[in-house]
């Protein structure tokens, strides 16, 4: 809502304001994952609440992105509804398959060497993430359900062997993130961006606080949840 | 990603610049806030 209102106040056309609303809405799953890991908060009580919010936001993107795209291109209602339906069905199917066949997948991967396990999980993550992206579902959701499907000793082995890759990709993610920003474009929009940032940082802190409160987490955990969710990615990172 | 959807709009360039600035600010402030929000108050 803050982004949408800001867009209208700036005199933009409605589709542009709706897109700015989306930019302000979604937290960055990449930055949040890195913050939770670096601050050693993966085992904290508020962390499942944070991850739930991030996953729900990514799933909601399956509805938002086709609608926003249709508004920009002037696409018909029927085609937009079809695209949204396909995206939601794909997300539901991927989640259901992860829950139904997760045990079989873990058993299948279990006997292999660490190298075979690393390559299998990495390849599967790229495959499922890529398929999800093709169907207008976040690639992060695809990667998430691959992790969800793994359980038992295999889960611990994967955590150990994939750690260095995770660190490498996190570094590459932030490098490419910086490449997308042209410093020369920022000067003219710094004031409205700073004002909008104050509002969206506060709203996201409140969202995290309330979600953690509903989960029965204490004041310190609520503050951590709110602050962790503040970073926006402007993409399905 | 989201802002790039609006590249063909009349306000597309402004949207891209504002989105980039906003993301940059929140990407810096967010992790810093997450780091320091949990710091215990120092005794005087």
Coordinates of N, CA, C and O in Angstrom, one line a residue, chain A residues 159-169:
Chain A
X159 N 23.3 -30.6 4.2 CA 23.6 -29.3 4.9 C 25.1 -29.1 4.9 O 25.6 -28.0 4.8
X160 N 25.9 -30.2 5.2 CA 27.3 -30.0 5.3 C 28.0 -29.8 3.9 O 28.9 -29.0 3.8
X161 N 27.6 -30.6 2.9 CA 28.3 -30.6 1.6 C 27.9 -29.4 0.8 O 28.7 -28.9 0.0
X162 N 26.7 -28.8 1.0 CA 26.2 -27.7 0.2 C 26.6 -26.4 0.8 O 26.4 -25.3 0.1
X163 N 27.1 -26.4 2.0 CA 27.5 -25.1 2.7 C 28.4 -24.2 1.9 O 28.1 -23.0 1.7
X164 N 29.5 -24.7 1.4 CA 30.4 -23.9 0.6 C 29.8 -23.3 -0.7 O 30.0 -22.2 -1.1
X165 N 28.9 -24.1 -1.3 CA 28.2 -23.6 -2.5 C 27.3 -22.5 -2.1 O 27.1 -21.5 -2.8
X166 N 26.6 -22.7 -1.0 CA 25.7 -21.6 -0.5 C 26.4 -20.3 -0.3 O 25.9 -19.3 -0.8
X167 N 27.6 -20.4 0.3 CA 28.4 -19.2 0.5 C 28.8 -18.5 -0.8 O 28.8 -17.3 -1.0
X168 N 29.2 -19.4 -1.8 CA 29.6 -18.9 -3.1 C 28.4 -18.2 -3.8 O 28.6 -17.0 -4.3
X169 N 27.3 -18.8 -3.8 CA 26.1 -18.2 -4.5 C 25.6 -17.0 -3.8 O 25.1 -16.1 -4.4

